Short mmCIF file of C-alpha atoms and ligand atoms in Angstrom, two decimals:
data_model
loop_
_atom_site.label_atom_id
_atom_site.label_comp_id
_atom_site.label_asym_id
_atom_site.label_seq_id
_atom_site.Cartn_x
_atom_site.Cartn_y
_atom_site.Cartn_z
CA UNK R 2 119.15 54.29 72.54
CA UNK R 3 116.81 55.55 75.34
CA UNK R 4 115.44 52.06 75.89
CA UNK R 5 118.93 50.95 76.88
CA UNK R 6 119.48 53.75 79.39
CA UNK R 7 119.91 52.33 82.87
CA UNK R 8 118.22 54.04 85.80
CA UNK R 9 121.56 55.19 87.11
CA UNK R 10 122.58 56.74 83.76
CA UNK R 11 119.27 58.52 83.54
CA UNK R 12 119.69 59.73 87.12
CA UNK R 13 123.16 61.09 86.31
CA UNK R 14 121.85 62.81 83.21
CA UNK R 15 119.05 64.37 85.21
CA UNK R 16 121.42 65.44 87.96
CA UNK R 17 123.89 67.04 85.57
CA UNK R 18 121.19 68.90 83.63
CA UNK R 19 119.37 69.83 86.84
CA UNK R 20 122.56 71.43 88.13
CA UNK R 21 123.26 73.18 84.85
CA UNK R 22 119.77 74.61 84.40
CA UNK R 23 118.59 74.92 87.99
CA UNK R 24 115.38 72.99 87.76
CA UNK R 25 114.05 69.65 88.88
CA UNK R 26 112.85 67.26 86.20
CA UNK R 27 109.31 65.98 86.46
CA UNK R 28 108.24 62.74 84.79
CA UNK R 29 107.42 64.24 81.40
CA UNK R 30 110.58 66.30 81.06
CA UNK R 31 112.69 63.37 82.29
CA UNK R 32 111.51 61.32 79.30
CA UNK R 33 112.16 64.23 76.97
CA UNK R 34 115.63 64.68 78.42
CA UNK R 35 116.51 61.03 77.77
CA UNK R 36 115.20 61.20 74.20
CA UNK R 37 117.04 64.47 73.43
CA UNK R 38 120.32 63.33 74.97
CA UNK R 39 120.20 60.05 73.04
CA UNK R 40 119.44 61.85 69.77
CA UNK R 41 122.28 64.27 70.33
CA UNK R 42 124.73 61.45 71.17
CA UNK R 43 123.77 59.71 67.90
CA UNK R 44 124.12 62.98 65.95
CA UNK R 45 127.62 63.44 67.35
CA UNK R 46 128.54 59.82 66.58
CA UNK R 47 129.27 59.08 70.23
CA UNK R 48 129.39 55.54 71.56
CA UNK R 49 126.61 56.12 74.09
CA UNK R 50 125.10 58.33 76.76
CA UNK R 51 128.12 58.00 79.05
CA UNK R 52 130.30 59.64 76.41
CA UNK R 53 127.65 62.30 75.96
CA UNK R 54 127.54 62.91 79.72
CA UNK R 55 131.26 63.63 79.59
CA UNK R 56 130.74 66.11 76.79
CA UNK R 57 127.92 67.71 78.75
CA UNK R 58 130.32 68.44 81.59
CA UNK R 59 133.53 69.28 79.71
CA UNK R 60 134.37 73.01 80.03
CA UNK R 61 134.79 73.51 76.27
CA UNK R 62 131.45 71.95 75.21
CA UNK R 63 129.28 72.28 78.33
CA UNK R 64 127.60 75.61 77.64
CA UNK R 65 126.66 74.75 74.08
CA UNK R 66 125.34 71.29 74.89
CA UNK R 67 123.30 72.54 77.83
CA UNK R 68 121.76 75.21 75.59
CA UNK R 69 120.90 72.58 72.97
CA UNK R 70 119.17 70.30 75.46
CA UNK R 71 117.47 73.28 77.10
CA UNK R 72 115.56 73.83 73.84
CA UNK R 73 113.72 70.57 74.40
CA UNK R 74 113.31 70.44 78.18
CA UNK R 75 112.30 73.99 79.20
CA UNK R 76 108.66 74.95 79.71
CA UNK R 77 108.14 77.95 77.44
CA UNK R 78 104.42 78.73 77.79
CA UNK R 79 103.83 82.48 77.53
CA UNK R 80 101.50 85.00 75.87
CA UNK R 81 101.08 88.73 75.44
CA UNK R 82 99.63 90.66 78.40
CA UNK R 83 99.92 87.80 80.85
CA UNK R 84 99.09 89.20 84.33
CA UNK R 85 98.22 92.68 83.03
CA UNK R 86 97.72 93.93 86.61
CA UNK R 87 101.51 93.73 87.02
CA UNK R 88 102.09 95.76 83.88
CA UNK R 89 99.66 98.37 85.20
CA UNK R 90 101.50 98.47 88.54
CA UNK R 91 104.78 98.84 86.69
CA UNK R 92 103.63 101.73 84.55
CA UNK R 93 101.48 103.54 87.13
CA UNK R 94 103.29 102.95 90.43
CA UNK R 95 106.85 101.88 89.70
CA UNK R 96 107.74 104.10 86.78
CA UNK R 97 106.83 107.44 88.39
CA UNK R 98 108.82 106.34 91.44
CA UNK R 99 111.92 105.46 89.40
CA UNK R 100 111.56 108.61 87.27
CA UNK R 101 111.46 110.73 90.44
CA UNK R 102 114.83 109.30 91.47
CA UNK R 103 116.79 108.69 88.34
CA UNK R 104 115.40 111.04 85.72
CA UNK R 105 114.23 109.38 82.55
CA UNK R 106 116.65 106.48 82.58
CA UNK R 107 115.10 103.05 82.78
CA UNK R 108 116.87 99.68 82.74
CA UNK R 109 114.62 96.64 82.74
CA UNK R 110 115.66 92.99 82.80
CA UNK R 111 113.23 90.33 81.66
CA UNK R 112 114.71 87.07 82.97
CA UNK R 113 113.27 83.93 81.34
CA UNK R 114 111.57 85.84 78.50
CA UNK R 115 110.74 82.76 76.34
CA UNK R 116 109.60 83.79 72.84
CA UNK R 117 109.41 87.51 73.66
CA UNK R 118 105.73 88.09 74.43
CA UNK R 119 106.52 89.33 77.95
CA UNK R 120 109.19 91.98 77.16
CA UNK R 121 107.20 93.15 74.13
CA UNK R 122 104.03 93.49 76.25
CA UNK R 123 106.09 95.59 78.61
CA UNK R 124 107.36 97.72 75.73
CA UNK R 125 103.78 98.23 74.48
CA UNK R 126 102.65 99.13 78.01
CA UNK R 127 105.45 101.71 78.20
CA UNK R 128 104.52 103.13 74.78
CA UNK R 129 100.95 103.44 75.96
CA UNK R 130 101.66 104.75 79.46
CA UNK R 131 104.55 107.16 78.84
CA UNK R 132 103.64 109.77 76.23
CA UNK R 133 107.21 111.13 75.88
CA UNK R 134 108.84 107.69 75.88
CA UNK R 135 111.21 108.57 73.03
CA UNK R 136 112.76 111.23 75.25
CA UNK R 137 113.58 108.54 77.82
CA UNK R 138 116.66 106.38 77.88
CA UNK R 139 114.94 102.96 78.02
CA UNK R 140 116.63 99.59 77.73
CA UNK R 141 114.78 96.32 78.05
CA UNK R 142 117.17 93.37 78.12
CA UNK R 143 115.42 90.02 77.72
CA UNK R 144 117.35 86.83 78.50
CA UNK R 145 116.60 83.13 78.23
CA UNK R 146 118.58 79.91 78.06
CA UNK R 147 116.43 78.58 75.20
CA UNK R 148 117.99 79.86 71.97
CA UNK R 149 115.16 78.61 69.75
CA UNK R 150 112.76 80.77 71.76
CA UNK R 151 115.09 83.75 71.45
CA UNK R 152 115.22 83.31 67.68
CA UNK R 153 111.42 83.35 67.62
CA UNK R 154 111.42 86.44 69.83
CA UNK R 155 113.72 88.27 67.44
CA UNK R 156 111.45 87.43 64.48
CA UNK R 157 108.58 89.06 66.43
CA UNK R 158 105.88 87.38 64.38
CA UNK R 159 103.08 85.81 66.39
CA UNK R 160 99.95 83.72 66.04
CA UNK R 161 96.56 85.03 67.17
CA UNK R 162 96.77 82.52 70.05
CA UNK R 163 99.76 84.43 71.47
CA UNK R 164 97.60 87.54 71.44
CA UNK R 165 94.58 85.93 73.07
CA UNK R 166 94.72 88.23 76.12
CA UNK R 167 95.68 91.37 74.20
CA UNK R 168 93.06 94.13 74.09
CA UNK R 169 91.71 94.60 70.54
CA UNK R 170 92.77 98.25 70.41
CA UNK R 171 96.40 97.32 71.13
CA UNK R 172 96.30 94.50 68.58
CA UNK R 173 95.17 96.98 65.92
CA UNK R 174 97.71 99.58 66.97
CA UNK R 175 100.87 97.45 67.35
CA UNK R 176 100.50 94.46 65.00
CA UNK R 177 100.16 94.25 61.26
CA UNK R 178 99.28 91.37 59.00
CA UNK R 179 96.52 88.83 59.36
CA UNK R 180 95.92 85.12 59.61
CA UNK R 181 98.51 83.19 61.54
CA UNK R 182 101.38 85.69 61.30
CA UNK R 183 100.91 88.98 63.10
CA UNK R 184 103.99 91.16 62.96
CA UNK R 185 104.97 93.48 65.74
CA UNK R 186 105.60 97.14 64.90
CA UNK R 187 109.31 98.14 64.73
CA UNK R 188 108.72 101.00 67.24
CA UNK R 189 108.07 98.30 69.88
CA UNK R 190 110.64 95.82 68.63
CA UNK R 191 113.47 98.29 68.89
CA UNK R 192 112.93 98.76 72.63
CA UNK R 193 113.94 95.17 73.42
CA UNK R 194 117.33 93.46 73.16
CA UNK R 195 117.54 89.67 73.43
CA UNK R 196 120.47 87.71 74.75
CA UNK R 197 121.14 84.05 75.49
CA UNK R 198 121.91 83.60 79.17
CA UNK R 199 121.56 80.78 81.68
CA UNK R 200 120.23 82.03 85.02
CA UNK R 201 121.80 79.05 86.76
CA UNK R 202 125.27 80.12 85.71
CA UNK R 203 127.51 81.99 88.13
CA UNK R 204 128.36 85.31 86.46
CA UNK R 205 128.57 88.12 89.04
CA UNK R 206 130.15 90.58 86.61
CA UNK R 207 127.20 90.25 84.21
CA UNK R 208 124.65 90.81 86.97
CA UNK R 209 126.38 93.71 88.74
CA UNK R 210 126.82 95.58 85.44
CA UNK R 211 123.08 95.49 84.76
CA UNK R 212 122.11 98.12 87.41
CA UNK R 213 118.40 97.54 86.77
CA UNK R 214 115.49 99.67 87.89
CA UNK R 215 113.08 96.80 87.36
CA UNK R 216 113.40 93.04 86.93
CA UNK R 217 110.68 90.70 85.72
CA UNK R 218 111.36 87.05 86.43
CA UNK R 219 107.90 85.57 86.11
CA UNK R 220 106.96 81.90 85.96
CA UNK R 221 110.59 80.82 85.92
CA UNK R 222 111.70 80.05 89.48
CA UNK R 223 108.60 77.94 90.06
CA UNK R 224 110.40 75.18 88.11
CA UNK R 225 113.70 75.57 89.99
CA UNK R 226 115.02 73.58 92.94
CA UNK R 227 115.05 75.50 96.24
CA UNK R 228 118.86 75.80 96.14
CA UNK R 229 118.89 77.08 92.56
CA UNK R 230 116.02 79.48 93.32
CA UNK R 231 117.97 80.94 96.19
CA UNK R 232 121.04 81.45 93.98
CA UNK R 233 118.97 83.04 91.21
CA UNK R 234 117.34 85.43 93.69
CA UNK R 235 120.81 86.44 94.95
CA UNK R 236 121.92 87.12 91.35
CA UNK R 237 118.82 89.15 90.52
CA UNK R 238 119.33 91.16 93.71
CA UNK R 239 122.87 91.95 92.59
CA UNK R 240 121.45 93.15 89.28
CA UNK R 241 118.84 95.41 90.88
CA UNK R 242 119.56 98.94 92.09
CA UNK R 243 118.62 99.63 95.72
CA UNK R 244 115.00 100.79 95.67
CA UNK R 245 114.45 98.91 92.37
CA UNK R 246 111.53 96.56 91.79
CA UNK R 247 111.22 92.83 91.22
CA UNK R 248 108.16 91.16 89.70
CA UNK R 249 107.66 87.41 90.07
CA UNK R 250 104.84 85.23 88.71
CA UNK R 251 101.55 85.03 90.59
CA UNK R 252 102.42 81.64 92.05
CA UNK R 253 105.92 82.68 93.16
CA UNK R 254 107.07 84.49 96.30
CA UNK R 255 110.30 85.49 97.99
CA UNK R 256 109.08 84.08 101.30
CA UNK R 257 111.95 82.30 103.00
CA UNK R 258 114.32 83.31 100.20
CA UNK R 259 115.42 86.85 100.91
CA UNK R 260 115.25 89.59 103.52
CA UNK R 261 116.43 92.16 100.99
CA UNK R 262 112.97 93.18 99.81
CA UNK R 263 109.83 95.00 100.88
CA UNK R 264 106.57 93.55 99.69
CA UNK R 265 104.39 95.90 97.60
CA UNK R 266 100.69 95.39 96.92
CA UNK R 267 98.99 97.72 94.45
CA UNK R 268 96.75 97.21 91.42
CA UNK R 269 95.61 93.94 93.03
CA UNK R 270 99.00 92.40 92.48
CA UNK R 271 102.14 91.72 94.51
CA UNK R 272 105.71 92.64 93.76
CA UNK R 273 108.88 93.55 95.63
CA UNK R 274 111.05 96.59 96.21
CA UNK R 275 114.72 96.10 97.02
CA UNK R 276 115.46 97.64 100.41
CA UNK R 277 117.64 100.71 100.53
CA UNK R 278 119.40 101.34 103.84
CA UNK R 279 117.94 104.37 105.60
CA UNK R 280 115.19 104.88 103.01
CA UNK R 281 111.61 103.91 103.79
CA UNK R 282 109.61 101.78 101.39
CA UNK R 283 108.23 104.07 98.69
CA UNK R 284 105.47 101.94 97.18
CA UNK R 285 103.60 99.87 99.65
CA UNK R 286 100.05 98.71 100.06
CA UNK R 287 97.35 100.45 98.10
CA UNK R 288 94.36 98.18 97.88
CA UNK R 289 92.68 99.20 94.67
CA UNK R 290 89.69 97.03 95.41
CA UNK R 291 86.98 98.51 97.64
CA UNK R 292 85.67 96.41 100.50
CA UNK R 293 83.12 93.87 99.31
CA UNK R 294 79.64 95.29 99.05
CA UNK R 295 76.90 93.42 100.90
CA UNK R 296 74.91 91.32 98.48
CA UNK R 297 71.85 89.17 98.73
CA UNK R 298 73.01 87.41 101.92
CA UNK R 299 70.05 86.21 103.99
CA UNK R 300 69.61 88.24 107.17
CA UNK R 301 69.57 85.08 109.28
CA UNK R 302 73.27 84.41 108.77
CA UNK R 303 74.50 87.93 109.47
CA UNK R 304 76.24 87.91 112.81
CA UNK R 305 78.67 90.12 114.63
CA UNK R 306 80.97 87.66 116.31
CA UNK R 307 84.47 88.19 115.01
CA UNK R 308 86.86 85.31 114.50
CA UNK R 309 89.06 86.87 117.12
CA UNK R 310 86.22 86.73 119.67
CA UNK R 311 85.65 83.09 118.84
CA UNK R 312 89.34 82.34 119.38
CA UNK R 313 89.30 84.17 122.64
CA UNK R 314 86.32 82.22 123.96
CA UNK R 315 88.00 78.96 123.05
CA UNK R 316 91.26 79.83 124.71
CA UNK R 317 89.99 81.52 127.87
CA UNK R 318 88.72 78.23 129.16
CA UNK R 319 92.15 76.67 128.81
CA UNK R 320 94.00 79.71 130.11
CA UNK R 321 92.03 79.69 133.35
CA UNK R 322 92.78 76.04 133.90
CA UNK R 323 96.47 76.55 133.45
CA UNK R 324 97.18 79.77 135.34
CA UNK R 325 98.47 78.12 138.48
CA UNK R 326 100.61 75.68 136.51
CA UNK R 327 102.04 78.65 134.65
CA UNK R 328 103.41 80.18 137.80
CA UNK R 329 105.31 76.98 138.48
CA UNK R 330 106.61 76.83 134.91
CA UNK R 331 107.66 80.47 135.11
CA UNK R 332 109.65 79.84 138.28
CA UNK R 333 111.47 76.82 136.92
CA UNK R 334 112.30 78.39 133.58
CA UNK R 335 113.64 81.48 135.35
CA UNK R 336 116.19 79.13 136.91
CA UNK R 337 116.85 77.64 133.48
CA UNK R 338 117.58 81.11 132.14
CA UNK R 339 120.67 81.41 134.33
CA UNK R 340 121.92 78.04 133.09
CA UNK R 341 121.45 78.69 129.34
CA UNK R 342 121.34 82.43 128.83
CA UNK R 343 121.46 82.55 125.01
CA UNK R 344 119.68 79.34 123.95
CA UNK R 345 116.40 79.71 122.07
CA UNK R 346 114.64 76.49 122.90
CA UNK R 347 111.17 76.92 121.58
CA UNK R 348 110.20 73.28 121.15
CA UNK R 349 108.75 73.07 124.68
CA UNK R 350 106.74 76.26 124.05
CA UNK R 351 105.12 74.72 120.98
CA UNK R 352 104.53 71.52 122.91
CA UNK R 353 102.68 73.42 125.63
CA UNK R 354 100.62 75.21 123.00
CA UNK R 355 99.83 71.89 121.37
CA UNK R 356 98.27 70.85 124.66
CA UNK R 357 96.49 74.20 124.92
CA UNK R 358 98.59 75.13 127.96
CA UNK R 359 98.87 78.69 126.72
CA UNK R 360 99.66 80.41 130.01
CA UNK R 361 102.55 78.06 130.67
CA UNK R 362 103.82 78.60 127.16
CA UNK R 363 103.60 82.36 127.73
CA UNK R 364 105.54 82.03 131.00
CA UNK R 365 108.23 80.00 129.27
CA UNK R 366 108.56 82.63 126.57
CA UNK R 367 108.69 85.47 129.10
CA UNK R 368 111.49 83.66 130.83
CA UNK R 369 113.72 83.68 127.74
CA UNK R 370 116.74 85.98 127.89
CA UNK R 371 116.07 89.35 126.19
CA UNK R 372 118.23 88.59 123.13
CA UNK R 373 116.34 85.32 122.53
CA UNK R 374 113.08 87.21 122.70
CA UNK R 375 114.09 88.98 119.50
CA UNK R 376 114.36 85.71 117.60
CA UNK R 377 111.67 85.50 114.92
CA UNK R 378 110.19 82.25 116.30
CA UNK R 379 110.00 83.72 119.80
CA UNK R 380 108.29 86.83 118.44
CA UNK R 381 105.84 84.68 116.49
CA UNK R 382 104.94 82.54 119.50
CA UNK R 383 104.57 85.64 121.57
CA UNK R 384 102.25 87.24 118.99
CA UNK R 385 100.17 84.04 118.84
CA UNK R 386 99.82 83.83 122.61
CA UNK R 387 98.97 87.50 122.97
CA UNK R 388 96.33 87.15 120.24
CA UNK R 389 94.82 84.10 121.88
CA UNK R 390 94.83 85.97 125.18
CA UNK R 391 92.91 88.88 123.68
CA UNK R 392 95.77 91.37 124.16
CA UNK R 393 95.45 92.55 120.59
CA UNK R 394 97.35 95.83 120.88
CA UNK R 395 100.34 93.96 122.37
CA UNK R 396 99.92 91.21 119.77
CA UNK R 397 100.01 93.76 116.98
CA UNK R 398 103.22 95.26 118.39
CA UNK R 399 104.75 91.76 118.51
CA UNK R 400 103.65 91.22 114.87
CA UNK R 401 105.27 94.49 113.87
CA UNK R 402 108.52 93.52 115.58
CA UNK R 403 108.38 90.18 113.78
CA UNK R 404 107.71 91.87 110.43
CA UNK R 405 110.72 94.11 111.03
CA UNK R 406 112.80 90.92 111.26
CA UNK R 407 110.98 89.08 108.46
CA UNK R 408 108.67 91.21 106.35
CA UNK R 409 107.54 88.19 104.32
CA UNK R 410 106.26 86.15 107.27
CA UNK R 411 102.84 84.82 106.25
CA UNK R 412 101.91 83.94 109.87
CA UNK R 413 102.69 87.45 111.10
CA UNK R 414 100.47 88.94 108.39
CA UNK R 415 97.64 86.60 109.34
CA UNK R 416 97.87 87.56 113.01
CA UNK R 417 98.05 91.20 112.01
CA UNK R 418 94.81 90.66 110.07
CA UNK R 419 93.14 89.46 113.29
CA UNK R 420 94.47 92.51 115.16
CA UNK R 421 93.30 94.89 112.44
CA UNK R 422 89.85 93.35 112.45
CA UNK R 423 89.64 93.78 116.20
CA UNK R 424 90.70 97.42 115.82
CA UNK R 425 87.73 97.94 113.49
CA UNK R 426 89.95 98.24 110.42
CA UNK R 427 88.27 95.73 108.09
CA UNK R 428 90.13 96.81 104.97
CA UNK R 429 93.48 96.56 106.81
CA UNK R 430 92.49 93.07 107.97
CA UNK R 431 91.60 92.01 104.45
CA UNK R 432 94.86 93.43 103.13
CA UNK R 433 96.94 91.37 105.59
CA UNK R 434 94.93 88.21 104.88
CA UNK R 435 95.60 88.73 101.17
CA UNK R 436 99.31 89.24 101.81
CA UNK R 437 99.43 86.06 103.93
CA UNK R 438 97.72 84.08 101.15
CA UNK R 439 100.07 85.52 98.54
CA UNK R 440 103.12 84.63 100.60
CA UNK R 441 101.87 81.14 101.30
CA UNK R 442 99.00 79.94 99.10
CA UNK R 443 98.68 76.74 101.16
CA UNK R 444 97.92 78.63 104.39
CA UNK R 445 94.28 77.85 105.31
CA UNK R 446 93.67 80.31 108.16
CA UNK R 447 93.79 83.62 106.25
CA UNK R 448 91.26 82.14 103.79
CA UNK R 449 89.05 81.14 106.69
CA UNK R 450 89.37 84.56 108.31
CA UNK R 451 88.72 86.42 105.04
CA UNK R 452 85.71 84.14 104.42
CA UNK R 453 84.22 84.84 107.83
CA UNK R 454 84.78 88.57 107.40
CA UNK R 455 83.16 88.52 103.98
CA UNK R 456 80.19 86.63 105.38
CA UNK R 457 79.73 89.20 108.12
CA UNK R 458 80.09 92.01 105.58
CA UNK R 459 77.32 90.32 103.60
CA UNK R 460 79.39 89.29 100.61
CA UNK R 461 78.27 85.72 99.99
CA UNK R 462 80.30 85.34 96.80
CA UNK R 463 83.67 86.05 98.42
CA UNK R 464 82.65 84.21 101.58
CA UNK R 465 81.87 81.05 99.60
CA UNK R 466 85.13 81.21 97.70
CA UNK R 467 87.33 81.83 100.74
CA UNK R 468 85.59 79.34 103.03
CA UNK R 469 85.69 76.73 100.27
CA UNK R 470 89.42 77.22 99.86
CA UNK R 471 89.96 77.13 103.61
CA UNK R 472 88.02 73.87 103.85
CA UNK R 473 90.10 72.27 101.10
CA UNK R 474 93.41 73.52 102.51
CA UNK R 475 92.62 72.49 106.08
CA UNK R 476 92.77 68.85 105.05
CA UNK R 477 96.50 69.16 104.32
CA UNK R 478 97.42 71.96 106.71
CA UNK R 479 100.51 71.19 108.80
CA UNK R 480 99.64 70.19 112.34
CA UNK R 481 102.16 72.59 113.88
CA UNK R 482 100.63 75.46 111.98
CA UNK R 483 97.17 74.53 113.18
CA UNK R 484 98.45 74.53 116.74
CA UNK R 485 99.87 78.01 116.23
CA UNK R 486 97.15 79.66 114.21
CA UNK R 487 94.03 77.55 114.76
CA UNK R 488 93.02 79.59 117.79
CA UNK R 489 92.73 76.52 120.00
CA UNK R 490 90.47 74.66 117.55
CA UNK R 491 91.30 71.29 116.06
CA UNK R 492 91.47 70.57 112.31
CA UNK R 493 88.10 68.81 112.58
CA UNK R 494 86.49 71.73 114.40
CA UNK R 495 87.81 74.24 111.86
CA UNK R 496 86.67 72.08 108.95
CA UNK R 497 83.24 71.72 110.56
CA UNK R 498 83.12 75.49 110.96
CA UNK R 499 83.79 75.96 107.23
CA UNK R 500 81.16 73.37 106.39
CA UNK R 501 78.54 75.01 108.62
CA UNK R 502 79.28 78.48 107.29
CA UNK R 503 79.17 77.26 103.71
CA UNK R 504 75.93 75.46 104.45
CA UNK R 505 74.40 78.70 105.73
CA UNK R 506 75.56 80.46 102.60
CA UNK R 507 74.01 77.84 100.39
CA UNK R 508 77.45 76.83 99.01
CA UNK R 509 78.85 73.36 98.64
CA UNK R 510 79.61 72.13 102.13
C1 SAM A 30 107.16 79.44 81.50
S1 SAM A 30 108.30 80.45 80.62
C2 SAM A 30 107.89 82.03 81.27
C3 SAM A 30 107.93 83.10 80.21
C4 SAM A 30 107.55 84.48 80.69
N1 SAM A 30 108.43 84.94 81.73
C5 SAM A 30 106.12 84.53 81.15
O1 SAM A 30 105.88 84.62 82.36
O2 SAM A 30 105.21 84.47 80.33
C6 SAM A 30 109.84 80.05 81.46
C7 SAM A 30 111.05 80.47 80.65
O3 SAM A 30 112.19 80.37 81.52
C8 SAM A 30 113.28 79.88 80.76
N2 SAM A 30 114.30 79.27 81.63
C9 SAM A 30 114.22 78.11 82.31
N3 SAM A 30 115.38 77.85 82.94
C10 SAM A 30 116.20 78.87 82.63
C11 SAM A 30 117.54 79.17 82.97
N4 SAM A 30 118.26 78.36 83.74
N5 SAM A 30 118.08 80.31 82.48
C12 SAM A 30 117.36 81.14 81.69
N6 SAM A 30 116.10 80.89 81.33
C13 SAM A 30 115.52 79.78 81.80
C14 SAM A 30 112.64 78.87 79.82
O4 SAM A 30 113.46 78.63 78.69
C15 SAM A 30 111.32 79.58 79.48
O5 SAM A 30 111.43 80.29 78.29
#
């Protein structure tokens, strides 16, 4: 039947299922969807896909049909002890914090648990990390839309491949059997409850009743559409107690999705703490990695010029040229302020920056009414201009104001890294570069900055990796972002810088 599906029928099918499950269908899953829908229509004795589409949307059959198709179109890749750094953070940083507040009660939601390896890894980590676990009131609820995966999870029998990242000692301790079927010990099994649930479904009563201390939703939202992701994040936030913790997959962030969370960085991993009005963030940044040790870097390449100094040299030239023009711009925009007191019109500021007319841009920003100056874009532009102007203490204050408005702003963290470096705080600088990269993995500048810092610190290995990534990312970096964060250098100049630095390091240029 699939061969007879018209493009428009397939599109409708994709649209309906995309809405029901939250994700966008790529080429491979689109084919699978068509095959599964056709097979199901035949099984039901329906006349064709149109009749099946009706069934897929009818209130009485919708949930069941969506669940059936979900078994064939969801990506269910998982394994035990995936991202173990997050499990370590959970046991060593999050648990003591939750225990301090709520006694020994612990509610954990594992959203998108697939065949159970994730919640069971968590249960093993708890067994290992909490000696008196049986005295605790622990509930791990694991949900997924794919019922076949849930059935496998309940059987709790796994192949050695599922345990490929499990330390040998834990394999011996918590699994019995041999060959292809390794059975999980009942003492771990009993900690986890599985339930079929579709994250894309609106069910506020279910989420509010959960009152979770911790939620893991890893490698799930990366497949969702932006709109569905935003709805899922809202639901998970409803399910999380204030001060509770949310773990996403390594490639997933809350950037641009929620202002309800603080970012935490410990155990070399990132996660989030739900904000609690009037209570400061309790787990924050604790870089567990020491600063890179100097290695065999040739003495000839060691140099002391910071990236910030390089930016400043590049922008001074332009600033001097534009000072007189700035006075004129300042006067005219002061008149404009009376005419439009509340408008935040930042396009012209960016335009001036694009043409390296930084002083005029600064004057235009200064002329904004005070309430507009609190707008996140205005704060960002201000921080950029102050950085370029070498007023690093002021720039850092502007970054902090911006981070108060939007804690997950990758650009603000990058600028803060420059400020920290200038203040002689290399580990603080590295921390903010890492946060910027986590929040936006496509952002070239923090890689470049971290690479240059590593080179100066004499760590050729890290320098090569970071500069290589910066070079690759620069090719596709948005022009507007280069204008803002490129320190007055063009894409070509920044790419040439990476190439030269890599050449000196003996890497691939
Ligand atoms: C790639 S697996 C991730 C498994 C595990 N969290 C991990 O990180 O190893 C994604 C899981 O999300 C589930 N999923 C996808 N869409 C879902 C939805 N709308 N509701 C609930 N689960 C969903 C899939 O069925 C799949 O089991």
